[in-house]
Short mmCIF file of C-alpha atoms in Angstrom, two decimals:
data_model
loop_
_atom_site.label_atom_id
_atom_site.label_comp_id
_atom_site.label_asym_id
_atom_site.label_seq_id
_atom_site.Cartn_x
_atom_site.Cartn_y
_atom_site.Cartn_z
CA MET A 1 64.65 150.73 36.32
CA SER A 2 63.97 151.37 32.65
CA ASP A 3 61.93 148.99 30.51
CA LEU A 4 65.05 147.80 28.78
CA ALA A 5 66.81 147.04 32.01
CA ALA A 6 63.74 145.28 33.36
CA ALA A 7 63.57 143.05 30.31
CA GLN A 8 67.19 142.19 30.98
CA SER A 9 66.82 141.51 34.67
CA PRO A 10 68.30 138.10 35.52
CA ALA A 11 65.60 137.53 38.12
CA LEU A 12 62.98 137.91 35.42
CA SER A 13 64.92 135.51 33.18
CA ILE A 14 64.76 132.82 35.83
CA SER A 15 61.05 133.17 36.46
CA SER A 16 60.17 133.09 32.77
CA SER A 17 62.80 130.55 31.70
CA ARG A 18 61.40 127.94 29.39
CA GLY A 19 64.46 125.69 29.36
CA HIS A 20 66.06 124.21 26.24
CA SER A 21 63.93 122.21 23.82
CA ARG A 22 65.06 118.63 23.39
CA TRP A 23 66.11 119.15 19.78
CA VAL A 24 68.18 122.18 20.82
CA ARG A 25 69.94 120.03 23.41
CA ILE A 26 70.67 117.25 20.92
CA CYS A 27 71.94 119.71 18.30
CA HIS A 28 74.01 121.52 20.92
CA TRP A 29 75.94 118.46 22.02
CA MET A 30 76.37 117.08 18.51
CA ALA A 31 77.74 120.45 17.40
CA ALA A 32 79.90 120.70 20.54
CA ALA A 33 81.44 117.26 19.97
CA SER A 34 82.00 117.95 16.25
CA PHE A 35 83.47 121.38 17.03
CA LEU A 36 85.99 119.91 19.45
CA ALA A 37 86.99 117.27 16.86
CA LEU A 38 87.23 119.97 14.17
CA ALA A 39 89.27 122.30 16.37
CA LEU A 40 91.72 119.59 17.42
CA SER A 41 92.18 118.08 13.95
CA GLY A 42 92.30 121.55 12.40
CA PHE A 43 95.11 122.54 14.73
CA PHE A 44 97.07 119.42 13.76
CA ILE A 45 96.48 120.18 10.07
CA LEU A 46 97.72 123.74 10.58
CA MET A 47 100.86 122.45 12.34
CA VAL A 48 101.91 120.70 9.11
CA HIS A 49 102.17 124.04 7.32
CA PRO A 50 102.05 126.77 9.97
CA ARG A 51 102.14 129.67 7.51
CA LEU A 52 99.26 131.81 6.28
CA TYR A 53 99.08 133.72 3.01
CA TRP A 54 96.83 135.96 0.96
CA GLY A 55 95.79 135.11 -2.62
CA HIS A 56 96.02 131.88 -4.61
CA VAL A 57 99.60 130.88 -3.88
CA GLY A 58 101.71 130.39 -0.79
CA ASN A 59 104.51 127.97 0.05
CA ASP A 60 107.91 127.68 1.71
CA LEU A 61 109.48 129.62 -1.16
CA THR A 62 107.10 132.61 -1.04
CA PRO A 63 106.63 135.30 1.63
CA ALA A 64 103.91 134.67 4.23
CA LEU A 65 101.35 136.90 5.88
CA MET A 66 102.35 135.26 9.14
CA THR A 67 104.23 132.21 10.36
CA LEU A 68 102.70 130.69 13.47
CA PRO A 69 105.08 129.32 16.13
CA ILE A 70 103.25 126.00 16.43
CA SER A 71 105.65 123.63 14.67
CA ASN A 72 109.17 123.47 13.29
CA ASN A 73 108.08 122.49 9.78
CA HIS A 74 109.06 125.73 8.01
CA ARG A 75 112.86 125.55 7.62
CA PRO A 76 113.67 127.47 4.43
CA ASP A 77 117.41 127.36 5.08
CA GLU A 78 117.36 123.57 4.79
CA LEU A 79 115.81 123.52 1.32
CA GLN A 80 118.34 122.16 -1.19
CA ASN A 81 119.32 122.58 -4.86
CA ARG A 82 117.58 125.89 -5.32
CA MET A 83 117.26 126.72 -9.01
CA VAL A 84 115.48 129.29 -11.17
CA PHE A 85 113.08 127.48 -13.47
CA THR A 86 111.10 130.02 -15.47
CA GLU A 87 111.96 132.78 -17.92
CA LEU A 88 109.78 135.13 -15.88
CA PRO A 89 111.19 138.20 -14.16
CA GLY A 90 111.23 137.92 -10.37
CA ALA A 91 113.01 134.57 -10.41
CA ARG A 92 110.50 131.88 -9.62
CA VAL A 93 112.50 129.07 -8.13
CA THR A 94 112.18 125.49 -7.11
CA ALA A 95 114.03 123.83 -4.26
CA GLU A 96 113.97 120.38 -2.72
CA ARG A 97 112.77 119.56 0.74
CA ASN A 98 114.66 116.46 1.77
CA PHE A 99 113.98 116.55 5.51
CA HIS A 100 111.08 115.00 7.38
CA ILE A 101 108.35 117.19 8.73
CA PHE A 102 105.70 116.61 11.36
CA ASN A 103 102.59 115.41 9.52
CA GLN A 104 99.56 113.76 11.10
CA ASN A 105 97.18 114.74 8.30
CA GLY A 106 96.21 111.13 7.54
CA TRP A 107 93.87 110.90 10.51
CA ALA A 108 93.57 114.63 11.10
CA ARG A 109 92.06 115.55 7.74
CA SER A 110 89.78 112.51 7.65
CA LEU A 111 88.56 113.28 11.18
CA HIS A 112 88.16 116.93 10.18
CA PHE A 113 85.85 116.01 7.30
CA LEU A 114 83.94 113.37 9.26
CA ALA A 115 83.23 115.94 11.96
CA ALA A 116 82.46 118.52 9.27
CA TRP A 117 79.79 116.23 7.80
CA ILE A 118 78.25 115.80 11.26
CA ILE A 119 78.28 119.51 12.11
CA VAL A 120 76.89 120.45 8.69
CA GLY A 121 74.12 117.82 9.03
CA THR A 122 73.38 119.02 12.54
CA GLY A 123 73.45 122.63 11.38
CA ALA A 124 71.02 121.92 8.54
CA GLY A 125 68.64 120.11 10.89
CA TYR A 126 69.00 122.86 13.47
CA PHE A 127 68.32 125.55 10.91
CA LEU A 128 65.15 123.84 9.61
CA LEU A 129 63.82 123.08 13.10
CA GLY A 130 64.84 126.52 14.31
CA VAL A 131 63.03 128.34 11.55
CA PHE A 132 59.89 126.21 11.61
CA SER A 133 59.57 126.13 15.40
CA GLY A 134 60.11 129.89 15.61
CA HIS A 135 63.14 129.40 17.90
CA VAL A 136 65.39 131.44 15.62
CA LYS A 137 63.01 134.38 15.35
CA ARG A 138 61.74 134.30 18.93
CA ASN A 139 64.91 133.58 20.87
CA LEU A 140 68.00 134.10 18.73
CA LEU A 141 67.77 137.05 16.36
CA PRO A 142 68.17 140.28 18.32
CA ARG A 143 65.17 142.58 17.92
CA GLY A 144 65.83 145.93 16.27
CA ARG A 145 65.94 148.02 19.43
CA GLU A 146 68.15 145.47 21.19
CA LEU A 147 70.89 146.23 18.68
CA ALA A 148 70.98 149.94 19.59
CA PRO A 149 74.50 150.81 20.82
CA ARG A 150 73.06 152.16 24.10
CA SER A 151 71.22 148.92 24.68
CA LEU A 152 74.26 146.73 23.92
CA LEU A 153 76.49 148.92 26.09
CA GLN A 154 74.03 148.56 28.94
CA ASP A 155 74.11 144.78 28.57
CA LEU A 156 77.90 144.83 28.42
CA ARG A 157 78.03 146.86 31.65
CA ASN A 158 75.76 144.28 33.25
CA HIS A 159 78.45 141.66 32.62
CA PHE A 160 81.15 143.61 34.51
CA PRO A 161 82.54 143.39 37.04
CA LEU A 162 80.99 139.93 37.31
CA ARG A 163 77.58 141.32 38.07
CA VAL A 164 76.09 138.34 36.32
CA ARG A 165 73.80 136.57 38.72
CA PRO A 166 72.45 133.06 38.17
CA ALA A 167 70.61 133.30 34.87
CA GLY A 168 67.80 131.17 33.56
CA VAL A 169 68.54 127.93 31.77
CA GLY A 170 67.63 128.51 28.14
CA PRO A 171 65.70 131.38 26.58
CA PRO A 172 64.97 134.20 26.88
CA TYR A 173 68.54 135.23 26.16
CA GLY A 174 70.26 138.54 26.87
CA ARG A 175 71.05 141.02 24.11
CA LEU A 176 74.77 140.23 23.79
CA GLN A 177 73.97 136.57 24.23
CA LYS A 178 71.59 136.66 21.26
CA LEU A 179 74.14 138.58 19.24
CA ALA A 180 76.89 136.06 20.08
CA TYR A 181 74.77 133.00 19.30
CA SER A 182 73.35 134.36 16.06
CA SER A 183 76.67 135.59 14.73
CA VAL A 184 78.32 132.24 15.43
CA MET A 185 75.49 130.25 13.87
CA PHE A 186 74.52 132.47 10.98
CA ALA A 187 77.83 134.18 10.14
CA VAL A 188 80.97 132.44 11.42
CA LEU A 189 79.94 128.80 10.95
CA PRO A 190 78.65 129.39 7.38
CA LEU A 191 81.91 131.25 6.69
CA MET A 192 83.84 128.20 7.94
CA VAL A 193 81.90 125.91 5.60
CA ALA A 194 82.33 128.24 2.62
CA THR A 195 86.06 128.84 3.15
CA GLY A 196 86.50 125.10 3.82
CA LEU A 197 84.87 124.26 0.49
CA THR A 198 87.09 126.85 -1.22
CA MET A 199 90.09 124.75 -0.19
CA SER A 200 88.74 121.74 -2.09
CA PRO A 201 90.20 121.22 -5.59
CA ALA A 202 87.11 119.24 -6.71
CA VAL A 203 84.59 121.73 -5.33
CA THR A 204 86.37 124.79 -6.75
CA ALA A 205 86.62 123.09 -10.14
CA ALA A 206 82.83 122.73 -10.05
CA TYR A 207 82.20 126.15 -8.49
CA PRO A 208 85.14 128.44 -9.34
CA ILE A 209 83.09 131.40 -8.10
CA LEU A 210 84.22 130.40 -4.58
CA LEU A 211 87.80 131.32 -5.53
CA ASP A 212 86.60 134.71 -6.74
CA VAL A 213 84.43 135.40 -3.70
CA PHE A 214 87.29 134.78 -1.28
CA GLY A 215 90.14 135.92 -3.53
CA GLY A 216 91.96 132.62 -3.72
CA TYR A 217 92.71 129.32 -2.07
CA GLN A 218 95.21 130.74 0.43
CA THR A 219 92.94 133.66 1.37
CA ALA A 220 90.18 131.16 2.09
CA ARG A 221 92.60 129.12 4.21
CA THR A 222 93.62 132.23 6.17
CA LEU A 223 89.98 133.28 6.68
CA HIS A 224 89.25 129.71 7.81
CA PHE A 225 91.93 130.20 10.48
CA PHE A 226 90.52 133.61 11.51
CA GLY A 227 87.09 131.98 11.81
CA PHE A 228 88.66 129.28 13.98
CA THR A 229 90.14 131.88 16.34
CA MET A 230 86.74 133.61 16.57
CA LEU A 231 85.05 130.31 17.41
CA VAL A 232 87.65 129.53 20.06
CA LEU A 233 87.13 133.00 21.57
CA PHE A 234 83.39 132.35 21.54
CA LEU A 235 83.93 128.99 23.24
CA ILE A 236 86.03 130.59 26.00
CA VAL A 237 83.45 133.30 26.71
CA HIS A 238 80.60 130.79 26.39
CA VAL A 239 82.14 128.42 28.94
CA ALA A 240 83.06 131.34 31.21
CA MET A 241 79.44 132.52 31.19
CA VAL A 242 78.20 129.01 31.85
CA ILE A 243 80.49 128.82 34.87
CA ALA A 244 79.50 132.32 36.04
CA THR A 245 75.78 131.51 35.90
CA GLY A 246 75.94 128.14 37.63
CA PHE A 247 78.00 125.51 35.87
CA SER A 248 76.29 122.30 36.96
CA ARG A 249 72.79 123.77 36.69
CA GLN A 250 73.48 125.01 33.14
CA LEU A 251 75.08 121.71 32.19
CA ARG A 252 72.06 119.79 33.49
CA GLY A 253 69.74 122.20 31.69
CA MET A 254 71.53 121.70 28.37
CA THR A 255 71.68 117.92 28.84
CA TRP A 256 68.44 116.85 30.51
CA GLY A 257 66.30 119.93 30.02
CA ASN A 258 64.04 121.55 32.57
CA GLU A 259 61.55 118.74 32.84
CA ARG A 260 63.04 116.95 35.80
CA MET B 1 54.56 123.20 19.68
CA LYS B 2 56.38 120.04 20.74
CA GLN B 3 54.68 117.56 18.42
CA PRO B 4 55.79 118.91 15.01
CA ASN B 5 59.34 119.23 16.32
CA ARG B 6 59.40 115.61 17.29
CA MET B 7 58.08 114.51 13.90
CA LEU B 8 60.60 116.61 12.03
CA ARG B 9 63.35 115.20 14.17
CA ARG B 10 62.23 111.64 13.56
CA ALA B 11 62.11 112.27 9.84
CA PHE B 12 65.62 113.73 10.03
CA ILE B 13 67.04 110.79 11.98
CA LYS B 14 65.27 108.30 9.71
CA GLY B 15 66.68 110.07 6.67
CA MET B 16 70.20 109.94 8.10
CA ALA B 17 69.82 106.24 8.96
CA SER B 18 68.46 105.22 5.57
CA SER B 19 71.13 107.13 3.66
CA ALA B 20 73.73 105.35 5.81
CA GLY B 21 72.07 102.05 4.86
CA VAL B 22 72.22 102.88 1.17
CA MET B 23 75.88 103.75 1.59
CA LEU B 24 76.71 100.46 3.27
CA ALA B 25 74.75 98.45 0.70
CA GLY B 26 76.57 100.36 -2.05
CA CYS B 27 79.99 99.13 -0.90
CA SER B 28 81.50 96.71 -3.38
CA GLN B 29 84.75 96.04 -5.12
CA THR B 30 84.24 99.26 -7.01
CA ASP B 31 84.43 101.42 -3.88
CA PRO B 32 87.42 102.15 -1.66
CA PRO B 33 87.27 99.69 1.28
CA THR B 34 86.80 101.06 4.80
CA TYR B 35 87.88 97.99 6.81
CA GLY B 36 85.27 99.05 9.37
CA HIS B 37 87.32 102.16 10.19
CA VAL B 38 85.12 105.15 10.97
CA LEU B 39 87.53 107.65 9.36
CA ARG B 40 87.60 105.64 6.13
CA MET B 41 83.78 105.61 6.20
CA GLY B 42 83.92 109.40 6.33
CA ASP B 43 86.34 109.40 3.37
CA LEU B 44 83.94 107.15 1.46
CA LEU B 45 81.03 109.47 2.27
CA THR B 46 83.00 112.45 0.92
CA TYR B 47 83.94 110.54 -2.25
CA LYS B 48 80.35 109.41 -2.85
CA ALA B 49 78.97 112.88 -2.13
CA HIS B 50 81.40 114.48 -4.59
CA ARG B 51 80.53 111.97 -7.29
CA LEU B 52 76.81 112.43 -6.64
CA LEU B 53 76.64 116.19 -6.18
CA LEU B 54 79.44 117.76 -8.23
CA PRO B 55 79.05 118.18 -11.99
CA ALA B 56 81.31 115.62 -13.66
CA GLN B 57 84.51 116.80 -15.32
CA ALA B 58 84.30 120.47 -14.43
CA LEU B 59 87.62 122.15 -15.24
CA ALA B 60 89.93 123.36 -12.50
CA ARG B 61 90.90 127.02 -12.78
CA GLU B 62 93.68 127.76 -15.24
CA TYR B 63 95.92 130.74 -14.56
CA ASP B 64 98.00 133.16 -16.62
CA TYR B 65 101.69 132.70 -17.39
CA ALA B 66 102.53 135.62 -15.08
CA ASP B 67 100.81 133.79 -12.19
CA ILE B 68 103.42 131.02 -12.22
CA SER B 69 105.06 130.86 -8.79
CA SER B 70 107.94 129.24 -7.01
CA VAL B 71 107.26 125.54 -6.40
CA PRO B 72 108.90 123.46 -3.69
CA ALA B 73 109.63 119.81 -4.53
CA ILE B 74 108.73 117.47 -1.69
CA GLY B 75 108.40 113.76 -1.11
CA THR B 76 110.86 111.83 -3.27
CA THR B 77 113.09 114.34 -5.06
CA ASN B 78 115.20 111.65 -6.76
CA PRO B 79 114.29 107.94 -6.79
CA SER B 80 117.88 106.80 -7.47
CA GLY B 81 118.20 105.65 -3.89
CA HIS B 82 115.11 103.42 -3.97
CA LYS B 83 116.11 99.86 -3.12
CA GLU B 84 113.89 98.16 -5.69
CA HIS B 85 113.81 100.54 -8.67
CA GLY B 86 116.59 103.03 -7.84
CA ALA B 87 119.28 101.34 -9.94
CA THR B 88 116.96 101.09 -12.96
CA TYR B 89 116.00 104.74 -12.61
CA GLU B 90 119.65 105.79 -12.41
CA ARG B 91 120.43 103.84 -15.60
CA LEU B 92 117.45 105.39 -17.43
CA LEU B 93 118.42 108.86 -16.22
CA ALA B 94 122.00 108.38 -17.48
CA ASN B 95 120.52 107.76 -20.94
CA ARG B 96 118.25 110.81 -20.66
CA PHE B 97 115.27 108.44 -20.50
CA THR B 98 115.63 107.26 -24.12
CA ASP B 99 115.27 103.66 -22.85
CA TRP B 100 112.39 104.54 -20.52
CA ARG B 101 109.10 102.84 -21.45
CA LEU B 102 105.66 103.25 -19.92
CA PRO B 103 103.66 100.00 -20.06
CA VAL B 104 99.89 100.56 -20.17
CA GLU B 105 98.21 97.27 -19.35
CA GLY B 106 95.40 95.58 -17.46
CA SER B 107 91.82 96.06 -18.60
CA VAL B 108 92.76 97.32 -22.07
CA THR B 109 92.30 95.63 -25.46
CA ARG B 110 95.78 96.55 -26.80
CA PRO B 111 98.28 96.61 -23.93
CA ARG B 112 101.45 98.38 -25.02
CA ALA B 113 104.43 100.38 -23.84
CA PHE B 114 105.09 104.00 -24.80
CA SER B 115 108.47 105.65 -25.17
CA LEU B 116 108.79 109.29 -24.15
CA ASP B 117 108.99 110.30 -27.84
CA GLU B 118 105.81 108.38 -28.64
CA LEU B 119 104.00 110.18 -25.84
CA LYS B 120 105.33 113.53 -27.06
CA ARG B 121 104.02 112.78 -30.56
CA LEU B 122 100.47 112.41 -29.24
CA PRO B 123 98.42 115.65 -29.13
CA SER B 124 99.63 117.60 -26.12
CA ARG B 125 97.92 119.82 -23.63
CA THR B 126 99.50 122.72 -21.75
CA GLN B 127 97.81 124.05 -18.65
CA ILE B 128 98.74 126.54 -15.93
CA THR B 129 97.17 125.21 -12.78
CA ARG B 130 97.42 125.37 -9.03
CA HIS B 131 99.12 122.52 -7.21
CA THR B 132 97.33 122.19 -3.87
CA CYS B 133 99.43 120.23 -1.42
CA GLU B 134 97.68 118.32 1.32
CA GLU B 135 100.06 120.02 3.77
CA GLY B 136 98.35 123.37 3.17
CA TRP B 137 100.62 125.15 0.68
CA SER B 138 99.92 125.87 -2.97
CA ALA B 139 101.88 126.80 -6.08
CA ILE B 140 101.09 127.61 -9.70
CA ALA B 141 103.03 126.05 -12.58
CA GLN B 142 102.64 125.35 -16.26
CA TRP B 143 102.38 121.68 -17.17
CA THR B 144 102.74 120.19 -20.62
CA GLY B 145 101.82 116.61 -21.36
CA VAL B 146 99.53 114.16 -23.01
CA PRO B 147 95.97 113.73 -21.73
CA LEU B 148 95.73 110.40 -19.91
CA ARG B 149 92.54 109.86 -21.87
CA SER B 150 94.45 109.76 -25.20
CA VAL B 151 96.95 107.26 -23.80
CA LEU B 152 94.21 105.01 -22.43
CA GLU B 153 92.19 105.23 -25.62
CA SER B 154 95.17 104.30 -27.75
CA ALA B 155 95.50 101.19 -25.58
CA GLY B 156 91.74 100.54 -25.87
CA ILE B 157 89.81 100.89 -22.59
CA ARG B 158 87.58 97.87 -21.88
CA SER B 159 83.97 98.72 -21.00
CA THR B 160 84.44 97.05 -17.59
CA ALA B 161 87.37 99.31 -16.63
CA ARG B 162 86.75 101.44 -13.55
CA PHE B 163 90.14 102.56 -12.17
CA VAL B 164 93.61 103.55 -13.32
CA GLN B 165 96.58 102.59 -11.14
CA PHE B 166 99.91 104.44 -11.16
CA TYR B 167 103.17 102.70 -10.24
CA ALA B 168 106.24 104.88 -9.70
CA TYR B 169 110.03 104.49 -9.56
CA ASP B 170 110.08 105.66 -5.94
CA GLY B 171 107.79 102.78 -4.92
CA TRP B 172 104.70 105.01 -4.81
CA VAL B 173 101.49 103.21 -5.82
CA ASP B 174 98.14 104.92 -6.18
CA GLY B 175 95.05 105.05 -8.32
CA ILE B 176 92.21 107.25 -9.53
CA ASP B 177 88.73 106.42 -10.78
CA MET B 178 87.79 106.54 -14.45
CA LEU B 179 85.95 109.85 -14.02
CA ASP B 180 89.18 111.58 -12.99
CA ALA B 181 91.26 109.51 -15.42
CA LEU B 182 89.18 110.74 -18.38
CA HIS B 183 89.07 114.34 -17.09
CA PRO B 184 90.39 116.69 -19.80
CA GLN B 185 92.95 118.22 -17.41
CA THR B 186 94.28 114.87 -16.18
CA ILE B 187 97.52 114.68 -18.12
CA LEU B 188 100.79 112.78 -18.06
CA ALA B 189 103.20 115.71 -17.92
CA TYR B 190 106.72 115.69 -19.37
CA GLY B 191 107.17 119.46 -19.36
CA MET B 192 107.06 122.09 -16.62
CA ASN B 193 107.16 125.85 -17.17
CA GLY B 194 108.20 125.31 -20.79
CA ARG B 195 111.16 123.09 -19.93
CA GLU B 196 111.77 119.39 -19.41
CA LEU B 197 110.16 118.15 -16.21
CA PRO B 198 112.91 118.48 -13.55
CA ILE B 199 113.93 115.30 -11.70
CA SER B 200 112.71 116.70 -8.39
CA HIS B 201 109.24 117.17 -9.90
CA GLY B 202 108.95 113.64 -11.27
CA ALA B 203 111.01 113.21 -14.47
CA PRO B 204 110.52 111.84 -16.99
CA LEU B 205 106.74 111.69 -16.58
CA ARG B 206 104.28 112.50 -13.82
CA ALA B 207 100.52 112.53 -13.50
CA ARG B 208 98.63 115.79 -13.03
CA VAL B 209 95.24 115.24 -11.41
CA GLU B 210 93.99 118.81 -11.07
CA THR B 211 90.75 118.01 -9.24
CA GLN B 212 92.50 116.39 -6.30
CA LEU B 213 95.23 117.22 -3.79
CA GLY B 214 98.84 117.14 -4.94
CA TYR B 215 99.63 113.69 -3.60
CA LYS B 216 97.38 112.13 -6.26
CA SER B 217 99.65 113.52 -9.00
CA THR B 218 102.07 110.59 -8.95
CA LYS B 219 105.67 111.45 -9.94
CA PHE B 220 108.29 109.24 -11.67
CA LEU B 221 105.73 107.08 -13.52
CA ARG B 222 106.89 103.51 -14.14
CA ARG B 223 103.75 101.64 -15.16
CA ILE B 224 100.03 102.22 -15.63
CA VAL B 225 97.47 99.48 -15.01
CA VAL B 226 93.76 99.79 -15.81
CA THR B 227 91.59 97.74 -13.44
CA ASP B 228 87.92 96.75 -13.23
CA ASN B 229 87.96 96.66 -9.42
CA PHE B 230 89.27 98.92 -6.72
CA ASP B 231 92.88 98.16 -5.80
CA ASP B 232 93.99 99.40 -2.38
CA HIS B 233 97.57 98.21 -3.09
CA GLY B 234 97.68 96.42 0.25
CA ALA B 235 100.21 97.51 2.83
CA ARG B 236 101.86 99.92 0.35
CA GLY B 237 98.67 101.74 -0.53
CA PHE B 238 97.19 104.85 1.05
CA ILE B 239 94.19 103.31 2.80
CA GLN B 240 96.07 100.76 4.89
CA ASN B 241 98.53 103.50 5.81
CA GLY B 242 95.73 105.60 7.27
CA TRP B 243 95.24 108.07 4.42
CA SER B 244 92.23 108.86 2.32
CA TRP B 245 92.40 107.38 -1.19
CA TYR B 246 90.11 110.09 -2.53
CA ALA B 247 91.64 113.55 -2.17
CA GLY B 248 89.20 115.81 -4.02
CA ILE B 249 88.39 116.87 -0.42
#
C-alpha cells in the first residue's frame, strides 16, 4: 500500500477521527436548514418565469436560452394586441398578458431572502471561525499533492463500486471530500451570493460593476440557476455518502458530536 | 483550541442578538410594519440593510437606444373595467386625457393638481433603463417624464414628510420612501420609446422607480399623497397581502 493510499485508508480515518467541532455542527445545521428553504423558495420563484436567458434582457417576447418544463406560465400564443413600438430595426414589440399565471413570489421571495440572510450570516461566522481555528487550512483545503490527477483518480476509484467502508465522523476528510466541501463553500456559495446580488436593482445601482462582471442581469440569473443545480447535485452525493458510511452514526456525529 | 472558539461564537451570537434588539426598537410609524410575521421581519431587515449599507441615490444603469427591447405589458393592461375608477378612466381616455388631473396633496405646503400639459412643461428627463419584473424577466425601454422630485418640490415638501403614496386608476395603491422619491431617476413618465405612453404600460402617467422591482413603478397614476408616516394601505396594500413593500431586493 502506497503512502497516499495509507493516508486514505478508511480504517485509519476511524482511528484518528476527531469528530466535528461544536461550531461546525451548529453552522452545518443552520446552513442545511437555510439551504433547504432557499432551494424550495428558489424553485417556486423560478416556476413564475421558467425561462433562462443570457445578457441584460429576457422576457416572453424574446428568445430564451432554455425554457424549463416546470410551469405553464410561458404562453406566448396567448399574448394579445401585439404592436411594434419603436423606430428601431428588428421590430421591438409590446404585447399584453391578460391571463393569470402561477405566482407564489410573495412568500417565496421573502423566505428566500430571510434564508439568504441566515446562510450569509452563518457563512461569515463559519469563515471567521474556520480561518482562526485552522479548520479551513487543516481539514478543508486539499494539500497540493492531493490535487494531483493520479491522487484524485485513486480516491475516485476507492468510491466505486461502493468500496466505501464506514468512515470516521468528521475530519480528516478524503481528497475528493475536501475538494467537494471547499468548492461548495469557497466557490459555489460565494457565486450564489454574488449572482443573487446582481439581480437586485438597488444593489446594482450602487455597484454596477456586478452587471459587468456577470454580463448582465439575466446572465446572473442563469448562473444562479446553474449554481443551484450544482448545489443540488452536491446535496445528493453528500447524502448518498452519509448513507453509505453509516447514516445514523454520521447524523449523530454531526448533531451531538463525538463526546458522548 | 476549544476556548477561543467558544468565545468567538458567543461574541457572534451576542452581536446577532443585539442587532436584532436594535432593529425591534427601531420599529416605529416610519418603518413598514411586520405584524409579527417572520417573513415581513426579513423584508424589514433587507430594507434597513439597504438604507444603511448602500450609497444613497446611486444611479441605476442607463442603456443605449439600440439596447431597447420588446416589453410585455402585464398586470392591468387597461383599467376601464375597474369597478370604482373604470368609468372615470374611460371618460378621460375618450378625451385623450385633457381632463385628467394629478392631485399632489398630503404633507405639502401648496397642495395642487397638475394637468398632463403642466407636467410636460416642467423640465423633463429621458432615461433608457432596465425594467426588472419580480417574476424574473427584464426589458429595456426609454422613458420620458418629469422627475418626481420637481413635482413634489413645486407642491412644497414639508420637512416632516417621509413617504410618497401612489394611487392608481386600476385600484393599485403603493408607496415609496423619500429617499427613492427624490432619486434623480424616479420620474413620472408620460412617454415611452419616444412616443406617448401606451395604455397597456400605464397611460397617461406612470411612476418609474429604477432602484426597485417593476411592481413599484405604479401605472395609471390617479393621485399622489405625501405622508409623514408609513401607510400600509390596509387590506389593499402589499404588506397585508403577503408581499414585501420594499422591492430594492
